[in-house]
Amino acid sequence: MKIEDSVAVVTGGASGLGEATARRLLDRGARAVVALDVNAERGKDLTAELGDRYRFARTDITDPEEVDAVLADAREIGEIRIVVNAAAIAAPAKLLSRKGPIPLETFDKGIKVNLYGPLHVMRAAVPGMAGNEPREDGERGVIINVSSGAAWEGQIGQVSYSASKAALVGMTLPLSRELAEHGIRVMTIAPGAFDTPMYAQVPPSVKEGLIAQSLFPRRMGHPDEFAMLVEEIVRNPMHNGRTIRLDGGMILSPS
């Protein structure tokens, strides 16, 4: 599907993988990128840098009413053809720590942002997307969810994060089967360790340990390398119903 003149919705679009995706889609001729994020200050800076085709919307994706309102505004720009759900939080906690069992609010927050957030966005986007004018092959849109290597090799303390990311992988095939009749593809990317704000507070020794678990290249991923894969998925209609790991061959250790 062509990126040119398409309207894209990108969650987490003011930092990290989402920001890199927004930049690449704009660079490749998207009519507009509607960036959903909670970081209003960063969104304001990016709007000043990238221009009026970057449409920042301060949005809590755990609130379905907020999401519905933002996507209704996005449809006023044009047909939403691309959705990338990149927003996520780590929500670290063990099931049992020195402080006792995992706080339910910690587990719930990870699930609400990482799983319900993408669901809210898809729920708001798909009805309009299904009504888009079909393009080549009858395609009307593509949805790309962002999982993680933790969906398979979750580390100690990643109970909520791994559960939410594994759920996104599990949703990929049934969603792609369901939406095929509407000309909508569904894909998931599972990145490894990328140099994003999520890792900004991680001690250097931990980063070095992650890098050591990669086969090649022995470094953290660059956000634009993730965005390159987003572009490939959007442009190549044969990508559908699958999860692609993007991690330099990394296999996470228990901790």
Short mmCIF file of C-alpha atoms in Angstrom, two decimals:
data_model
loop_
_atom_site.label_atom_id
_atom_site.label_comp_id
_atom_site.label_asym_id
_atom_site.label_seq_id
_atom_site.Cartn_x
_atom_site.Cartn_y
_atom_site.Cartn_z
CA MET A 1 0.00 0.00 0.00
CA LYS A 2 1.21 3.47 -0.77
CA ILE A 3 2.32 5.67 2.11
CA GLU A 4 2.00 8.76 -0.06
CA ASP A 5 -1.11 10.79 0.77
CA SER A 6 -2.19 8.31 3.48
CA VAL A 7 -3.26 9.36 6.97
CA ALA A 8 -1.46 7.40 9.70
CA VAL A 9 -2.23 7.07 13.41
CA VAL A 10 0.81 6.33 15.60
CA THR A 11 0.54 5.80 19.35
CA GLY A 12 3.61 6.69 21.35
CA GLY A 13 4.28 9.01 18.44
CA ALA A 14 6.23 11.61 20.42
CA SER A 15 9.22 9.46 21.39
CA GLY A 16 11.21 6.33 20.67
CA LEU A 17 9.91 3.86 18.10
CA GLY A 18 6.71 5.83 17.57
CA GLU A 19 8.54 9.07 16.88
CA ALA A 20 10.89 7.33 14.43
CA THR A 21 7.88 5.83 12.68
CA ALA A 22 6.15 9.20 12.45
CA ARG A 23 9.27 10.79 11.00
CA ARG A 24 9.70 8.10 8.35
CA LEU A 25 6.06 8.11 7.28
CA LEU A 26 6.13 11.89 6.91
CA ASP A 27 9.40 11.68 5.00
CA ARG A 28 7.80 9.14 2.67
CA GLY A 29 4.91 11.44 1.83
CA ALA A 30 2.11 10.67 4.28
CA ARG A 31 -0.63 13.28 4.19
CA ALA A 32 -0.55 13.43 7.99
CA VAL A 33 0.61 11.48 11.01
CA VAL A 34 -1.69 11.76 14.01
CA ALA A 35 0.57 11.11 17.00
CA LEU A 36 -1.12 9.97 20.22
CA ASP A 37 1.07 10.41 23.30
CA VAL A 38 0.93 11.70 26.88
CA ASN A 39 4.10 13.80 26.52
CA ALA A 40 2.58 17.14 25.56
CA GLU A 41 5.86 19.07 25.82
CA ARG A 42 7.65 16.73 23.43
CA GLY A 43 4.64 16.75 21.12
CA LYS A 44 4.77 20.55 20.97
CA ASP A 45 8.48 20.48 20.10
CA LEU A 46 7.96 17.91 17.34
CA THR A 47 5.07 19.89 15.89
CA ALA A 48 7.34 22.93 15.64
CA GLU A 49 10.06 20.82 14.01
CA LEU A 50 8.04 18.64 11.65
CA GLY A 51 5.30 21.03 10.59
CA ASP A 52 1.55 20.84 10.34
CA ARG A 53 1.46 17.34 8.82
CA TYR A 54 2.52 16.09 12.26
CA ARG A 55 -0.73 16.27 14.24
CA PHE A 56 0.01 15.74 17.93
CA ALA A 57 -2.88 14.79 20.21
CA ARG A 58 -2.27 14.51 23.95
CA THR A 59 -4.09 11.22 24.57
CA ASP A 60 -4.43 8.63 27.32
CA ILE A 61 -4.91 5.50 25.22
CA THR A 62 -6.35 3.66 28.22
CA ASP A 63 -9.40 5.94 27.95
CA PRO A 64 -11.58 4.73 25.04
CA GLU A 65 -13.55 7.98 24.91
CA GLU A 66 -10.37 10.02 24.44
CA VAL A 67 -9.23 7.65 21.72
CA ASP A 68 -12.60 7.79 19.95
CA ALA A 69 -12.52 11.60 19.94
CA VAL A 70 -8.98 11.83 18.57
CA LEU A 71 -9.63 9.33 15.78
CA ALA A 72 -12.85 11.11 14.84
CA ASP A 73 -10.79 14.26 14.37
CA ALA A 74 -8.18 12.29 12.41
CA ARG A 75 -10.82 11.12 9.93
CA GLU A 76 -11.55 14.76 9.14
CA ILE A 77 -8.04 14.95 7.63
CA GLY A 78 -8.62 11.98 5.34
CA GLU A 79 -9.02 8.22 5.27
CA ILE A 80 -6.97 6.52 7.99
CA ARG A 81 -4.93 3.89 6.14
CA ILE A 82 -2.14 3.11 8.62
CA VAL A 83 -2.24 2.40 12.37
CA VAL A 84 0.92 1.72 14.38
CA ASN A 85 0.46 0.94 18.08
CA ALA A 86 3.87 1.71 19.57
CA ALA A 87 2.95 3.15 23.00
CA ALA A 88 4.01 0.98 25.94
CA ILE A 89 5.22 1.02 29.53
CA ALA A 90 7.46 -1.42 31.38
CA ALA A 91 5.39 -1.83 34.60
CA PRO A 92 8.14 -3.85 36.33
CA ALA A 93 7.18 -5.99 39.33
CA LYS A 94 7.70 -9.53 40.62
CA LEU A 95 4.75 -11.70 41.54
CA LEU A 96 6.35 -12.05 44.97
CA SER A 97 8.95 -9.59 46.26
CA ARG A 98 10.24 -8.52 49.68
CA LYS A 99 7.30 -6.14 49.83
CA GLY A 100 4.78 -8.92 49.22
CA PRO A 101 2.62 -9.91 46.22
CA ILE A 102 2.56 -7.78 43.08
CA PRO A 103 0.37 -4.68 43.51
CA LEU A 104 -2.69 -5.18 41.34
CA GLU A 105 -2.56 -1.56 40.21
CA THR A 106 0.94 -2.17 38.77
CA PHE A 107 -0.18 -5.24 36.84
CA ASP A 108 -3.36 -3.51 35.68
CA LYS A 109 -1.51 -0.42 34.44
CA GLY A 110 0.76 -2.50 32.21
CA ILE A 111 -2.19 -4.41 30.76
CA LYS A 112 -4.26 -1.25 30.26
CA VAL A 113 -1.53 0.65 28.38
CA ASN A 114 0.11 -2.21 26.47
CA LEU A 115 -2.95 -4.30 25.58
CA TYR A 116 -6.15 -2.34 26.08
CA GLY A 117 -4.53 0.76 24.55
CA PRO A 118 -3.96 -0.90 21.16
CA LEU A 119 -7.41 -2.50 21.36
CA HIS A 120 -9.04 0.89 21.94
CA VAL A 121 -7.21 2.36 18.95
CA MET A 122 -8.07 -0.56 16.66
CA ARG A 123 -11.69 -0.49 17.83
CA ALA A 124 -11.91 3.21 16.97
CA ALA A 125 -10.00 2.97 13.67
CA VAL A 126 -11.31 -0.18 12.00
CA PRO A 127 -14.94 0.84 11.30
CA GLY A 128 -13.78 3.86 9.30
CA MET A 129 -10.90 1.95 7.74
CA ALA A 130 -13.32 -0.74 6.51
CA GLY A 131 -15.19 1.98 4.63
CA ASN A 132 -12.13 3.38 2.87
CA GLU A 133 -12.03 3.43 -0.90
CA PRO A 134 -10.19 0.21 -1.86
CA ARG A 135 -6.81 0.55 -3.49
CA GLU A 136 -4.77 -2.06 -5.38
CA ASP A 137 -5.80 -5.64 -4.45
CA GLY A 138 -8.80 -4.15 -2.66
CA GLU A 139 -6.63 -3.01 0.25
CA ARG A 140 -8.09 -0.48 2.64
CA GLY A 141 -5.58 -0.34 5.48
CA VAL A 142 -2.88 -1.92 7.60
CA ILE A 143 -2.51 -2.24 11.38
CA ILE A 144 0.89 -2.83 12.98
CA ASN A 145 1.03 -3.68 16.67
CA VAL A 146 4.28 -3.61 18.63
CA SER A 147 5.09 -6.58 20.84
CA SER A 148 8.50 -7.57 22.29
CA GLY A 149 10.91 -10.46 22.65
CA ALA A 150 9.50 -10.61 26.17
CA ALA A 151 6.40 -12.21 24.65
CA TRP A 152 8.47 -15.42 24.46
CA GLU A 153 11.40 -14.88 26.83
CA GLY A 154 10.00 -12.71 29.57
CA GLN A 155 12.50 -11.87 32.26
CA ILE A 156 12.01 -11.91 36.02
CA GLY A 157 9.90 -8.91 36.97
CA GLN A 158 8.16 -8.71 33.58
CA VAL A 159 4.90 -10.44 34.56
CA SER A 160 2.62 -7.66 33.32
CA TYR A 161 4.80 -6.58 30.39
CA SER A 162 5.27 -10.11 29.04
CA ALA A 163 1.59 -10.97 29.44
CA SER A 164 0.52 -7.88 27.50
CA LYS A 165 3.07 -8.37 24.73
CA ALA A 166 2.27 -12.07 24.35
CA ALA A 167 -1.40 -11.14 24.04
CA LEU A 168 -0.64 -8.86 21.10
CA VAL A 169 1.12 -11.74 19.35
CA GLY A 170 -1.87 -13.97 20.05
CA MET A 171 -4.31 -11.45 18.61
CA THR A 172 -2.46 -11.08 15.31
CA LEU A 173 -3.76 -14.08 13.38
CA PRO A 174 -7.41 -13.95 14.48
CA LEU A 175 -7.55 -10.22 13.71
CA SER A 176 -5.97 -10.69 10.29
CA ARG A 177 -8.43 -13.48 9.51
CA GLU A 178 -11.39 -11.40 10.63
CA LEU A 179 -10.39 -8.21 8.83
CA ALA A 180 -9.27 -9.83 5.56
CA GLU A 181 -12.77 -9.50 4.11
CA HIS A 182 -12.49 -5.74 4.64
CA GLY A 183 -9.10 -5.49 2.91
CA ILE A 184 -7.26 -4.73 6.16
CA ARG A 185 -3.96 -6.41 7.04
CA VAL A 186 -2.72 -6.95 10.61
CA MET A 187 0.93 -7.44 11.52
CA THR A 188 2.98 -7.38 14.71
CA ILE A 189 6.62 -6.40 15.19
CA ALA A 190 8.49 -7.74 18.21
CA PRO A 191 11.58 -5.55 18.67
CA GLY A 192 14.47 -6.39 20.95
CA ALA A 193 16.53 -3.78 22.81
CA PHE A 194 16.30 -0.45 20.99
CA ASP A 195 17.88 2.81 22.05
CA THR A 196 14.70 4.55 23.18
CA PRO A 197 13.59 6.55 26.25
CA MET A 198 12.33 3.30 27.83
CA TYR A 199 15.99 2.35 28.28
CA ALA A 200 17.17 5.81 29.32
CA GLN A 201 17.17 4.94 33.03
CA VAL A 202 18.64 1.46 32.57
CA PRO A 203 22.16 1.16 34.08
CA PRO A 204 24.98 0.76 31.53
CA SER A 205 25.80 -2.70 32.90
CA VAL A 206 22.25 -3.88 32.13
CA LYS A 207 22.44 -2.46 28.59
CA GLU A 208 25.77 -4.21 28.07
CA GLY A 209 24.20 -7.46 29.24
CA LEU A 210 21.39 -7.09 26.72
CA ILE A 211 23.80 -6.29 23.91
CA ALA A 212 25.82 -9.41 24.79
CA GLN A 213 22.71 -11.52 24.14
CA SER A 214 22.50 -10.34 20.52
CA LEU A 215 24.13 -12.39 17.78
CA PHE A 216 24.80 -9.54 15.35
CA PRO A 217 25.05 -6.61 15.37
CA ARG A 218 26.31 -6.36 18.97
CA ARG A 219 24.56 -3.11 19.82
CA MET A 220 21.14 -1.74 20.62
CA GLY A 221 18.83 -1.15 17.71
CA HIS A 222 18.32 2.30 16.24
CA PRO A 223 14.69 3.51 16.22
CA ASP A 224 14.84 4.25 12.49
CA GLU A 225 15.69 0.58 11.87
CA PHE A 226 12.32 -0.23 13.41
CA ALA A 227 10.66 2.42 11.25
CA MET A 228 12.29 0.85 8.17
CA LEU A 229 10.39 -2.37 8.89
CA VAL A 230 7.15 -0.45 9.37
CA GLU A 231 7.64 1.05 5.91
CA GLU A 232 8.32 -2.38 4.41
CA ILE A 233 5.16 -3.84 5.97
CA VAL A 234 3.00 -0.97 4.78
CA ARG A 235 4.33 -1.08 1.23
CA ASN A 236 4.42 -4.88 0.78
CA PRO A 237 0.89 -6.37 0.76
CA MET A 238 2.17 -9.91 1.36
CA HIS A 239 2.89 -9.07 4.99
CA ASN A 240 -0.19 -10.25 6.87
CA GLY A 241 -1.10 -12.25 9.97
CA ARG A 242 2.44 -12.67 11.26
CA THR A 243 4.77 -11.44 13.97
CA ILE A 244 8.29 -10.43 12.93
CA ARG A 245 11.07 -10.40 15.51
CA LEU A 246 13.51 -7.53 15.03
CA ASP A 247 16.30 -8.07 17.51
CA GLY A 248 19.66 -9.00 15.98
CA GLY A 249 19.10 -12.62 17.04
CA MET A 250 18.71 -11.70 20.71
CA ILE A 251 17.42 -14.32 23.14
CA LEU A 252 16.69 -12.83 26.56
CA SER A 253 18.14 -14.44 29.66
CA PRO A 254 15.99 -15.03 32.78
CA SER A 255 17.15 -11.73 34.33
#
